[in-house]
């Protein structure tokens, strides 16, 4: 009896419609931030994915303090948390744009790359766009870091963000100088590619 009913039960189960599961809605800054993750290999698509998540996090509202990424007990801690979040997200965007730019950058204009001169110039254009975009995020990160007073509350769960703020304030962390160096080198490489002609290679 049992062996005859098993195929019938399987047939009935196959005919039943699959139960749909509702999608998880991402609404708050913290939810977008949790989607941000580092990849072992930093392919351009991976960087673009993370850039999207962090840009959406900066546009989104914050969740209730109960769901913050750190324990929040006072309105002052809540204000500090939101400021540090914006600073940190902008810092991560700087790093992502620098990583993305490095994928298109040419560190040296080798003479044997002359046959691909135009392709290299287009690649340098993309790298420059990434580097110039990172400048805006660096300025935003500096602005948010400067907004907090010197004396502030210690939020243990996001101590790293507080350390970043201190490093920005005392000049130990200076992406402005790094970006300027990249842009200056890129201009030299671009000039070298532009000077190439049919006699270069």
mmCIF file of C-alpha atoms in Angstrom:
data_model
loop_
_atom_site.group_PDB
_atom_site.id
_atom_site.type_symbol
_atom_site.label_atom_id
_atom_site.label_comp_id
_atom_site.label_asym_id
_atom_site.label_seq_id
_atom_site.Cartn_x
_atom_site.Cartn_y
_atom_site.Cartn_z
ATOM 1 C CA UNK A 1 0.000 0.000 0.000
ATOM 2 C CA UNK A 2 2.731 2.410 1.009
ATOM 3 C CA UNK A 3 4.780 1.799 -2.176
ATOM 4 C CA UNK A 4 1.754 2.620 -4.434
ATOM 5 C CA UNK A 5 0.913 5.886 -2.647
ATOM 6 C CA UNK A 6 4.447 7.321 -2.802
ATOM 7 C CA UNK A 7 4.385 8.075 -6.573
ATOM 8 C CA UNK A 8 0.927 9.629 -6.188
ATOM 9 C CA UNK A 9 2.129 11.913 -3.377
ATOM 10 C CA UNK A 10 5.174 12.952 -5.428
ATOM 11 C CA UNK A 11 2.962 13.711 -8.456
ATOM 12 C CA UNK A 12 0.628 15.876 -6.356
ATOM 13 C CA UNK A 13 3.566 17.752 -4.846
ATOM 14 C CA UNK A 14 4.986 18.478 -8.301
ATOM 15 C CA UNK A 15 1.669 19.942 -9.438
ATOM 16 C CA UNK A 16 1.438 22.355 -6.506
ATOM 17 C CA UNK A 17 2.653 25.881 -7.266
ATOM 18 C CA UNK A 18 5.882 26.922 -5.606
ATOM 19 C CA UNK A 19 5.385 29.150 -2.613
ATOM 20 C CA UNK A 20 6.686 32.625 -3.312
ATOM 21 C CA UNK A 21 8.885 34.200 -0.702
ATOM 22 C CA UNK A 22 8.693 37.969 -0.348
ATOM 23 C CA UNK A 23 11.817 39.905 -1.289
ATOM 24 C CA UNK A 24 13.925 41.582 1.375
ATOM 25 C CA UNK A 25 13.548 45.339 0.979
ATOM 26 C CA UNK A 26 16.659 47.418 1.487
ATOM 27 C CA UNK A 27 15.603 50.799 2.854
ATOM 28 C CA UNK A 28 18.160 52.067 5.328
ATOM 29 C CA UNK A 29 21.780 53.185 5.230
ATOM 30 C CA UNK A 30 22.880 50.352 7.511
ATOM 31 C CA UNK A 31 21.280 47.752 5.233
ATOM 32 C CA UNK A 32 23.134 49.087 2.194
ATOM 33 C CA UNK A 33 26.358 49.224 4.188
ATOM 34 C CA UNK A 34 25.980 45.550 5.123
ATOM 35 C CA UNK A 35 25.828 44.702 1.403
ATOM 36 C CA UNK A 36 29.238 46.323 0.905
ATOM 37 C CA UNK A 37 31.971 43.675 1.010
ATOM 38 C CA UNK A 38 35.575 43.275 -0.099
ATOM 39 C CA UNK A 39 36.452 40.846 -2.861
ATOM 40 C CA UNK A 40 39.672 38.871 -2.962
ATOM 41 C CA UNK A 41 40.146 39.912 -6.592
ATOM 42 C CA UNK A 42 39.099 43.510 -7.198
ATOM 43 C CA UNK A 43 37.543 43.287 -10.667
ATOM 44 C CA UNK A 44 35.935 46.502 -11.978
ATOM 45 C CA UNK A 45 32.434 45.033 -11.665
ATOM 46 C CA UNK A 46 33.069 44.229 -7.994
ATOM 47 C CA UNK A 47 34.214 47.788 -7.330
ATOM 48 C CA UNK A 48 31.189 49.203 -9.164
ATOM 49 C CA UNK A 49 28.862 46.979 -7.130
ATOM 50 C CA UNK A 50 30.333 48.255 -3.865
ATOM 51 C CA UNK A 51 30.280 51.854 -5.107
ATOM 52 C CA UNK A 52 26.570 51.476 -5.763
ATOM 53 C CA UNK A 53 25.883 50.114 -2.268
ATOM 54 C CA UNK A 54 27.825 52.884 -0.530
ATOM 55 C CA UNK A 55 26.313 55.661 -2.643
ATOM 56 C CA UNK A 56 22.856 54.333 -1.843
ATOM 57 C CA UNK A 57 23.809 54.143 1.849
ATOM 58 C CA UNK A 58 24.737 57.831 1.782
ATOM 59 C CA UNK A 59 21.380 58.722 0.211
ATOM 60 C CA UNK A 60 19.242 56.517 2.455
ATOM 61 C CA UNK A 61 17.750 57.331 5.840
ATOM 62 C CA UNK A 62 19.289 55.806 8.925
ATOM 63 C CA UNK A 63 17.504 52.973 10.683
ATOM 64 C CA UNK A 64 16.215 53.397 14.193
ATOM 65 C CA UNK A 65 19.128 53.633 16.685
ATOM 66 C CA UNK A 66 18.117 50.178 17.954
ATOM 67 C CA UNK A 67 19.347 48.798 14.617
ATOM 68 C CA UNK A 68 22.493 50.892 14.304
ATOM 69 C CA UNK A 69 25.890 49.295 13.759
ATOM 70 C CA UNK A 70 26.926 50.400 17.245
ATOM 71 C CA UNK A 71 25.201 50.653 20.607
ATOM 72 C CA UNK A 72 23.525 54.052 20.851
ATOM 73 C CA UNK A 73 22.286 55.297 24.233
ATOM 74 C CA UNK A 74 22.059 59.080 23.890
ATOM 75 C CA UNK A 75 21.108 61.645 21.233
ATOM 76 C CA UNK A 76 24.742 62.835 21.243
ATOM 77 C CA UNK A 77 25.981 59.318 20.452
ATOM 78 C CA UNK A 78 23.355 59.066 17.702
ATOM 79 C CA UNK A 79 24.589 62.300 16.133
ATOM 80 C CA UNK A 80 28.211 61.156 16.373
ATOM 81 C CA UNK A 81 27.343 57.769 14.865
ATOM 82 C CA UNK A 82 25.660 59.310 11.820
ATOM 83 C CA UNK A 83 28.568 61.690 11.244
ATOM 84 C CA UNK A 84 31.127 58.873 11.512
ATOM 85 C CA UNK A 85 29.034 56.694 9.204
ATOM 86 C CA UNK A 86 29.020 59.361 6.479
ATOM 87 C CA UNK A 87 32.744 59.988 6.905
ATOM 88 C CA UNK A 88 33.567 56.277 6.751
ATOM 89 C CA UNK A 89 31.327 55.606 3.727
ATOM 90 C CA UNK A 90 33.007 58.455 1.837
ATOM 91 C CA UNK A 91 36.445 57.086 2.749
ATOM 92 C CA UNK A 92 35.473 53.679 1.416
ATOM 93 C CA UNK A 93 34.240 55.331 -1.790
ATOM 94 C CA UNK A 94 37.624 57.038 -2.162
ATOM 95 C CA UNK A 95 39.358 53.663 -1.842
ATOM 96 C CA UNK A 96 36.964 52.026 -4.313
ATOM 97 C CA UNK A 97 37.403 54.770 -6.924
ATOM 98 C CA UNK A 98 41.184 54.585 -6.523
ATOM 99 C CA UNK A 99 41.024 50.805 -6.976
ATOM 100 C CA UNK A 100 38.771 51.170 -10.002
ATOM 101 C CA UNK A 101 41.024 53.844 -11.484
ATOM 102 C CA UNK A 102 44.086 51.633 -11.037
ATOM 103 C CA UNK A 103 42.472 49.013 -13.284
ATOM 104 C CA UNK A 104 42.510 51.485 -16.193
ATOM 105 C CA UNK A 105 45.681 53.370 -15.305
ATOM 106 C CA UNK A 106 48.947 52.831 -17.125
ATOM 107 C CA UNK A 107 51.863 53.414 -14.796
ATOM 108 C CA UNK A 108 54.408 53.720 -17.617
ATOM 109 C CA UNK A 109 54.081 54.461 -21.338
ATOM 110 C CA UNK A 110 56.288 51.711 -22.752
ATOM 111 C CA UNK A 111 57.493 52.253 -26.327
ATOM 112 C CA UNK A 112 56.153 48.874 -27.389
ATOM 113 C CA UNK A 113 52.616 49.990 -26.481
ATOM 114 C CA UNK A 114 52.671 52.522 -29.337
ATOM 115 C CA UNK A 115 50.437 50.391 -31.617
ATOM 116 C CA UNK A 116 47.706 50.651 -28.950
ATOM 117 C CA UNK A 117 48.235 54.348 -28.286
ATOM 118 C CA UNK A 118 44.559 55.346 -28.711
ATOM 119 C CA UNK A 119 43.326 52.466 -26.541
ATOM 120 C CA UNK A 120 45.788 53.450 -23.816
ATOM 121 C CA UNK A 121 44.694 57.092 -24.001
ATOM 122 C CA UNK A 122 41.037 56.044 -23.600
ATOM 123 C CA UNK A 123 42.010 53.864 -20.654
ATOM 124 C CA UNK A 124 43.841 56.782 -19.053
ATOM 125 C CA UNK A 125 40.727 58.919 -19.520
ATOM 126 C CA UNK A 126 38.686 56.392 -17.512
ATOM 127 C CA UNK A 127 41.353 56.267 -14.808
ATOM 128 C CA UNK A 128 41.366 60.064 -14.576
ATOM 129 C CA UNK A 129 37.570 60.159 -14.211
ATOM 130 C CA UNK A 130 37.796 57.691 -11.319
ATOM 131 C CA UNK A 131 40.571 59.663 -9.604
ATOM 132 C CA UNK A 132 38.735 62.981 -10.022
ATOM 133 C CA UNK A 133 35.533 61.461 -8.625
ATOM 134 C CA UNK A 134 37.461 60.247 -5.588
ATOM 135 C CA UNK A 135 38.508 63.859 -4.847
ATOM 136 C CA UNK A 136 34.892 64.808 -4.088
ATOM 137 C CA UNK A 137 34.466 61.899 -1.709
ATOM 138 C CA UNK A 138 37.742 62.738 0.021
ATOM 139 C CA UNK A 139 36.567 66.319 0.590
ATOM 140 C CA UNK A 140 33.278 64.985 1.992
ATOM 141 C CA UNK A 141 35.105 62.608 4.333
ATOM 142 C CA UNK A 142 37.286 65.472 5.581
ATOM 143 C CA UNK A 143 34.228 67.667 6.097
ATOM 144 C CA UNK A 144 32.456 65.020 8.186
ATOM 145 C CA UNK A 145 35.641 64.313 10.170
ATOM 146 C CA UNK A 146 36.007 68.019 10.982
ATOM 147 C CA UNK A 147 32.394 68.266 12.099
ATOM 148 C CA UNK A 148 32.943 66.200 15.250
ATOM 149 C CA UNK A 149 34.427 67.938 18.292
ATOM 150 C CA UNK A 150 37.741 66.781 19.719
ATOM 151 C CA UNK A 151 36.004 65.328 22.763
ATOM 152 C CA UNK A 152 33.452 62.742 21.770
ATOM 153 C CA UNK A 153 31.855 59.491 22.908
ATOM 154 C CA UNK A 154 33.572 56.156 22.429
ATOM 155 C CA UNK A 155 31.408 53.847 20.326
ATOM 156 C CA UNK A 156 33.232 50.535 20.681
ATOM 157 C CA UNK A 157 31.682 48.720 17.730
ATOM 158 C CA UNK A 158 32.887 51.370 15.288
ATOM 159 C CA UNK A 159 36.224 52.197 16.912
ATOM 160 C CA UNK A 160 37.907 51.851 13.505
ATOM 161 C CA UNK A 161 35.777 54.724 12.164
ATOM 162 C CA UNK A 162 36.823 56.881 15.098
ATOM 163 C CA UNK A 163 40.469 56.001 14.416
ATOM 164 C CA UNK A 164 40.007 57.056 10.790
ATOM 165 C CA UNK A 165 38.601 60.384 11.963
ATOM 166 C CA UNK A 166 41.634 61.022 14.187
ATOM 167 C CA UNK A 167 44.027 60.085 11.374
ATOM 168 C CA UNK A 168 42.272 62.487 9.002
ATOM 169 C CA UNK A 169 42.340 65.305 11.572
ATOM 170 C CA UNK A 170 46.054 64.952 12.352
ATOM 171 C CA UNK A 171 47.078 64.401 8.705
ATOM 172 C CA UNK A 172 48.220 60.776 8.978
ATOM 173 C CA UNK A 173 45.512 59.801 6.478
ATOM 174 C CA UNK A 174 45.743 62.080 3.432
ATOM 175 C CA UNK A 175 44.096 60.725 0.320
ATOM 176 C CA UNK A 176 44.294 64.208 -1.206
ATOM 177 C CA UNK A 177 48.059 63.865 -1.598
ATOM 178 C CA UNK A 178 47.755 60.304 -2.933
ATOM 179 C CA UNK A 179 45.152 61.347 -5.518
ATOM 180 C CA UNK A 180 47.259 64.354 -6.578
ATOM 181 C CA UNK A 181 50.268 62.073 -7.088
ATOM 182 C CA UNK A 182 48.181 59.698 -9.226
ATOM 183 C CA UNK A 183 46.826 62.542 -11.352
ATOM 184 C CA UNK A 184 50.274 64.099 -11.858
ATOM 185 C CA UNK A 185 51.783 60.758 -12.926
ATOM 186 C CA UNK A 186 48.805 60.088 -15.194
ATOM 187 C CA UNK A 187 49.409 63.421 -16.985
ATOM 188 C CA UNK A 188 53.052 62.483 -17.588
ATOM 189 C CA UNK A 189 52.078 59.064 -18.963
ATOM 190 C CA UNK A 190 49.387 60.641 -21.165
ATOM 191 C CA UNK A 191 51.916 63.128 -22.558
ATOM 192 C CA UNK A 192 54.304 60.264 -23.303
ATOM 193 C CA UNK A 193 51.597 58.344 -25.188
ATOM 194 C CA UNK A 194 50.557 61.449 -27.149
ATOM 195 C CA UNK A 195 54.136 62.036 -28.227
ATOM 196 C CA UNK A 196 54.357 58.556 -29.767
ATOM 197 C CA UNK A 197 54.220 58.313 -33.550
ATOM 198 C CA UNK A 198 54.870 55.740 -36.281
ATOM 199 C CA UNK A 199 58.620 55.898 -35.521
ATOM 200 C CA UNK A 200 58.242 55.029 -31.836
ATOM 201 C CA UNK A 201 57.876 51.305 -32.429
#
